[in-house]
XYZ file of N, CA, C and O in Angstrom:
412
model
N -1.565 68.763 156.284
C -1.505 69.158 157.733
C -1.969 69.320 158.454
O -3.132 70.421 158.267
N -2.921 68.728 159.122
C -4.172 68.125 160.060
C -4.328 70.222 160.560
O -3.577 69.948 161.320
N -5.580 70.269 160.747
C -6.674 69.566 160.113
C -6.881 70.512 158.623
O -8.030 70.558 158.191
N -5.573 70.818 157.859
C -5.948 71.421 157.073
C -6.631 71.039 155.581
O -5.539 69.452 155.889
N -6.823 70.160 154.826
C -6.437 69.425 153.115
C -6.630 70.727 152.087
O -6.642 71.223 151.865
N -6.405 69.915 151.007
C -6.125 70.228 150.063
C -7.310 70.402 149.334
O -8.310 69.578 149.982
N -7.625 71.878 148.686
C -6.175 72.568 148.261
C -6.601 74.111 148.534
O -6.038 74.679 149.257
N -6.454 74.182 150.496
C -6.168 74.372 151.698
C -4.809 75.650 151.210
O -3.867 74.538 150.672
N -4.541 76.597 151.001
C -3.564 77.488 150.584
C -2.514 77.431 151.753
O -1.460 77.734 151.771
N -2.993 77.221 153.187
C -2.159 76.771 154.241
C -1.444 75.456 153.978
O 0.105 75.899 154.825
N -1.488 74.651 153.335
C -0.164 73.844 153.103
C 0.659 73.870 152.454
O 1.814 73.242 152.853
N 0.405 74.547 151.348
C 1.558 74.649 150.183
C 2.542 76.061 151.526
O 3.426 76.264 150.494
N 1.487 76.978 152.225
C 2.617 78.539 152.437
C 2.958 77.110 153.464
O 4.480 77.738 153.857
N 2.865 76.168 153.468
C 2.987 75.811 155.582
C 4.696 75.456 154.504
O 5.752 75.043 155.140
N 4.438 74.006 153.652
C 5.634 73.403 152.661
C 6.858 74.505 152.001
O 7.332 74.751 152.214
N 7.155 75.779 151.431
C 7.065 76.399 151.678
C 8.182 77.681 152.458
O 9.628 77.751 153.205
N 7.718 77.618 153.737
C 7.974 77.522 154.755
C 9.087 76.980 155.441
O 10.034 77.124 155.653
N 8.541 76.179 154.714
C 9.494 75.367 156.318
C 11.018 75.069 155.488
O 11.880 74.428 155.879
N 10.438 74.178 153.773
C 12.209 75.204 152.887
C 12.607 75.725 153.394
O 13.767 75.492 153.546
N 11.991 77.300 153.179
C 12.982 78.401 153.690
C 13.230 78.179 155.012
O 15.242 78.637 155.528
N 12.500 77.653 156.567
C 13.541 77.106 156.983
C 14.531 75.712 157.231
O 16.028 76.426 158.039
N 13.840 75.386 156.469
C 15.202 73.734 156.078
C 16.400 74.735 155.390
O 17.894 73.891 155.596
N 16.347 75.617 154.057
C 17.572 75.477 153.996
C 18.564 77.054 153.610
O 18.697 77.464 152.792
N 17.648 78.386 155.359
C 17.858 79.247 154.977
C 18.025 80.213 153.869
O 19.091 80.900 154.488
N 16.877 79.938 153.404
C 16.816 80.859 152.375
C 16.103 82.096 153.049
O 14.912 82.018 153.165
N 16.419 82.665 152.465
C 15.334 84.411 152.466
C 14.389 84.861 151.538
O 13.514 85.162 151.601
N 14.183 84.333 150.689
C 13.629 84.665 149.320
C 12.839 82.845 149.128
O 13.621 82.131 149.341
N 11.588 83.248 148.069
C 11.097 82.801 147.838
C 11.978 81.679 146.358
O 11.248 80.711 146.399
N 12.149 82.240 146.167
C 13.018 81.713 144.637
C 12.417 81.442 144.114
O 10.669 82.360 143.840
N 12.153 80.291 143.045
C 11.765 80.163 142.267
C 10.272 78.091 142.674
O 11.550 77.736 143.520
N 9.511 77.752 142.840
C 9.153 76.765 143.382
C 8.412 76.409 142.300
O 7.136 76.747 141.665
N 7.884 74.590 142.354
C 7.744 73.860 141.158
C 6.607 72.110 141.812
O 7.418 72.034 143.163
N 5.785 72.728 141.739
C 4.548 71.680 142.704
C 4.287 70.855 141.097
O 3.252 71.453 140.747
N 4.552 69.251 141.659
C 4.265 69.067 140.565
C 3.171 67.285 140.987
O 2.720 67.102 141.861
N 2.075 67.325 140.583
C 0.576 66.764 141.109
C -0.232 66.779 140.007
O -0.344 66.620 138.414
N -0.903 65.502 140.249
C -1.978 65.065 139.343
C -3.605 65.038 139.278
O -4.263 64.504 138.568
N -3.612 66.091 139.808
C -5.269 66.780 140.576
C -4.877 68.398 139.857
O -4.482 69.198 140.416
N -6.388 68.319 139.348
C -6.015 69.859 138.833
C -6.841 71.032 139.669
O -6.018 72.021 140.342
N -7.544 70.697 140.790
C -8.153 71.208 141.461
C -7.115 71.309 142.981
O -6.835 72.354 143.501
N -6.366 70.297 143.144
C -6.453 70.158 145.028
C -4.658 70.145 143.963
O -3.552 71.055 145.482
N -4.418 70.184 143.099
C -2.535 70.526 143.629
C -2.003 71.519 142.198
O -1.893 72.305 142.894
N -2.457 71.587 141.096
C -2.574 72.559 139.785
C -2.954 73.877 139.845
O -1.745 74.616 140.303
N -3.996 73.623 140.130
C -4.589 75.129 140.805
C -4.501 75.834 141.781
O -4.295 77.042 142.363
N -4.718 74.895 142.838
C -4.135 75.280 144.653
C -2.666 75.943 145.207
O -2.068 76.961 145.896
N -1.920 74.968 144.589
C -0.589 75.817 143.953
C 0.261 76.688 143.890
O 0.567 78.176 143.622
N -0.930 76.617 142.369
C -0.513 77.655 140.969
C -0.991 79.202 142.052
O -0.779 80.963 141.603
N -2.410 79.029 142.691
C -2.732 80.169 143.483
C -1.416 80.728 144.967
O -2.169 81.838 144.971
N -1.086 79.964 145.116
C -0.083 80.205 146.130
C 1.139 80.458 145.510
O 2.213 81.080 146.453
N 1.982 80.827 144.624
C 2.852 81.306 143.399
C 3.164 80.330 143.712
O 4.570 80.562 142.016
N 3.104 78.725 143.425
C 3.870 78.252 142.427
C 3.959 77.782 140.927
O 3.370 78.115 140.280
N 5.119 77.772 140.490
C 4.999 76.987 139.383
C 4.620 75.448 139.061
O 5.129 74.723 139.209
N 3.084 75.562 138.256
C 2.879 74.228 139.150
C 2.491 73.227 137.723
O 2.734 73.976 136.324
N 2.742 71.990 137.645
C 2.944 71.319 137.101
C 1.575 69.529 136.921
O 1.733 69.522 137.752
N 1.358 69.378 136.031
C 0.305 68.582 135.730
C 0.438 67.276 135.491
O 0.711 67.100 133.804
N 0.629 66.644 135.868
C 0.662 65.024 135.440
C 0.343 64.456 135.743
O -0.093 63.402 136.236
N 0.010 63.129 134.444
C -0.724 62.666 133.886
C -0.693 61.516 133.181
O -0.049 61.451 132.026
N -0.053 60.679 133.820
C 0.379 59.081 133.047
C -0.765 58.406 132.071
O -1.462 58.490 132.196
N 0.010 58.439 131.095
C -1.350 57.313 130.869
C -1.831 56.041 131.374
O -1.248 55.230 131.995
N -3.175 55.932 131.064
C -3.693 54.940 131.812
C -4.263 54.990 133.325
O -4.521 53.854 133.858
N -3.760 55.988 133.272
C -4.081 56.660 134.943
C -4.964 57.003 135.478
O -5.832 58.043 134.694
N -5.687 56.824 136.169
C -7.047 57.040 137.270
C -6.605 59.169 137.742
O -6.398 58.812 138.682
N -6.356 59.757 137.386
C -5.198 60.875 138.222
C -5.847 62.463 138.533
O -5.494 62.968 139.020
N -6.999 61.987 137.900
C -7.838 63.572 138.102
C -9.177 62.720 137.833
O -9.957 62.624 136.720
N -9.940 63.403 139.173
C -11.132 63.008 139.246
C -12.350 64.221 138.394
O -12.689 63.313 137.651
N -12.008 64.733 137.526
C -12.222 65.788 136.934
C -12.476 64.691 135.690
O -13.653 64.824 134.788
N -11.748 63.456 135.444
C -11.134 63.510 133.989
C -12.527 62.154 134.261
O -12.318 61.477 132.806
N -12.266 61.655 135.826
C -12.945 60.781 135.168
C -14.094 60.751 135.873
O -15.245 59.686 136.159
N -15.105 61.862 135.525
C -16.086 61.838 135.910
C -16.917 61.726 137.654
O -17.642 61.859 138.108
N -15.445 62.469 138.877
C -16.451 62.978 139.970
C -16.662 63.586 139.235
O -17.639 64.062 140.647
N -16.975 64.971 138.962
C -17.647 66.011 139.316
C -18.789 65.943 138.029
O -20.095 67.087 138.534
N -19.515 64.338 138.124
C -21.152 64.366 137.596
C -21.303 63.786 138.070
O -21.258 63.070 138.382
N -22.901 64.294 138.585
C -23.722 63.981 140.147
C -23.756 62.682 139.287
O -24.528 61.796 139.900
N -24.153 62.272 137.879
C -24.310 60.970 137.075
C -23.681 59.653 137.738
O -24.057 58.920 137.784
N -22.181 60.488 137.569
C -21.565 59.365 137.973
C -20.402 59.106 139.074
O -19.446 58.619 139.180
N -21.580 59.450 140.140
C -20.508 59.597 141.688
C -20.054 58.260 142.312
O -21.481 57.363 141.941
N -19.359 57.918 142.404
C -18.715 56.811 142.994
C -20.145 55.647 144.529
O -20.114 57.284 145.421
N -20.811 55.600 144.097
C -20.891 54.428 145.530
C -20.872 54.785 146.817
O -21.422 55.225 147.946
N -19.413 54.725 146.972
C -19.088 55.209 148.420
C -18.533 56.807 148.578
O -18.594 56.609 149.517
N -19.203 57.612 147.936
C -18.611 58.646 148.075
C -19.549 59.501 148.865
O -21.177 59.097 148.718
N -19.062 60.484 149.668
C -20.618 61.059 151.118
C -20.503 62.518 150.149
O -20.815 63.441 151.069
N -20.554 63.129 149.498
C -20.239 64.082 148.667
C -21.416 65.225 149.216
O -22.152 63.747 148.008
N -21.295 66.677 148.647
C -23.174 66.923 148.806
C -23.144 67.196 147.224
O -21.996 67.415 146.342
N -24.531 67.682 147.002
C -24.648 68.150 145.810
C -23.922 69.666 145.163
O -23.449 70.016 145.327
N -23.429 69.957 146.374
C -23.005 71.444 147.168
C -20.929 70.781 146.352
O -20.144 72.698 146.151
N -21.168 70.336 147.337
C -19.195 69.681 147.153
C -18.942 69.557 146.118
O -17.677 69.558 145.375
N -20.005 68.487 145.111
C -19.790 68.215 143.779
C -19.334 69.865 142.699
O -18.600 70.282 142.104
N -20.068 70.768 143.470
C -20.287 72.442 142.544
C -19.712 72.695 142.790
O -18.436 73.208 141.824
N -18.734 73.212 144.045
C -17.155 73.489 144.277
C -16.537 72.959 143.587
O -15.308 73.054 142.628
N -16.315 71.327 143.763
C -15.465 70.152 143.111
C -15.855 70.921 141.923
O -14.510 71.283 141.000
N -16.358 70.902 140.786
C -16.427 71.456 139.699
C -15.487 72.343 139.523
O -15.086 72.863 138.452
N -15.683 73.587 139.831
C -15.621 75.031 140.167
C -13.488 75.153 140.293
O -12.837 75.081 139.313
N -13.484 73.969 141.016
C -11.598 73.773 141.380
C -10.996 73.516 140.223
O -10.180 73.795 139.928
N -11.800 72.600 139.713
C -11.572 72.105 138.499
C -11.162 72.953 136.881
O -10.261 73.227 136.360
N -11.869 73.849 137.281
C -12.116 74.216 135.769
C -11.245 75.083 136.208
O -10.514 75.894 135.654
N -11.248 76.064 137.476
C -9.976 77.750 138.300
C -8.357 76.299 137.842
O -7.633 77.112 137.747
N -7.688 75.051 138.038
C -6.854 74.342 138.080
C -6.836 74.859 136.429
O -5.854 74.666 136.627
N -7.743 73.664 135.808
C -7.782 73.374 133.740
C -6.698 75.058 133.768
O -6.394 75.242 132.771
N -7.402 75.769 134.586
C -6.926 77.570 133.448
C -6.137 77.516 134.271
O -5.179 78.514 132.798
N -5.003 76.990 133.996
C -3.719 77.021 135.295
C -3.323 76.070 134.274
O -1.289 76.395 134.504
N -3.621 75.340 133.177
C -2.630 74.800 133.037
C -1.853 75.055 131.228
O -3.082 75.908 130.414
N -1.377 75.605 131.429
C -0.277 76.062 130.206
C -0.375 74.834 128.558
O -0.373 76.579 127.893
N 0.213 74.353 129.731
C 0.588 73.114 128.082
C 0.276 71.561 128.422
O -0.592 71.336 129.324
N -0.204 71.276 127.410
C -0.310 69.289 127.880
C 0.160 68.738 127.038
O 0.902 69.248 126.012
């Protein structure tokens, strides 16, 4: 939701609020977020109260952490990420990885 981007909590909180409005539910109940990125999907949605599911299909390029995006030596030449952004991304990936219960 512009101008916010994942992993901003605003995105997940807005989606949950919209769900409540559409379904006229008063309580959160249990909600689940399925995503392919440890930092942006698993960690961020779990921090907002979701049951997070990390979906990484065989042969897919499912997570930047698994493909070297957080390794400063293997950054694609089209990336504009700074060293600080890469470090923050690596920390977010580790936080997301800590929320994965089973593989």
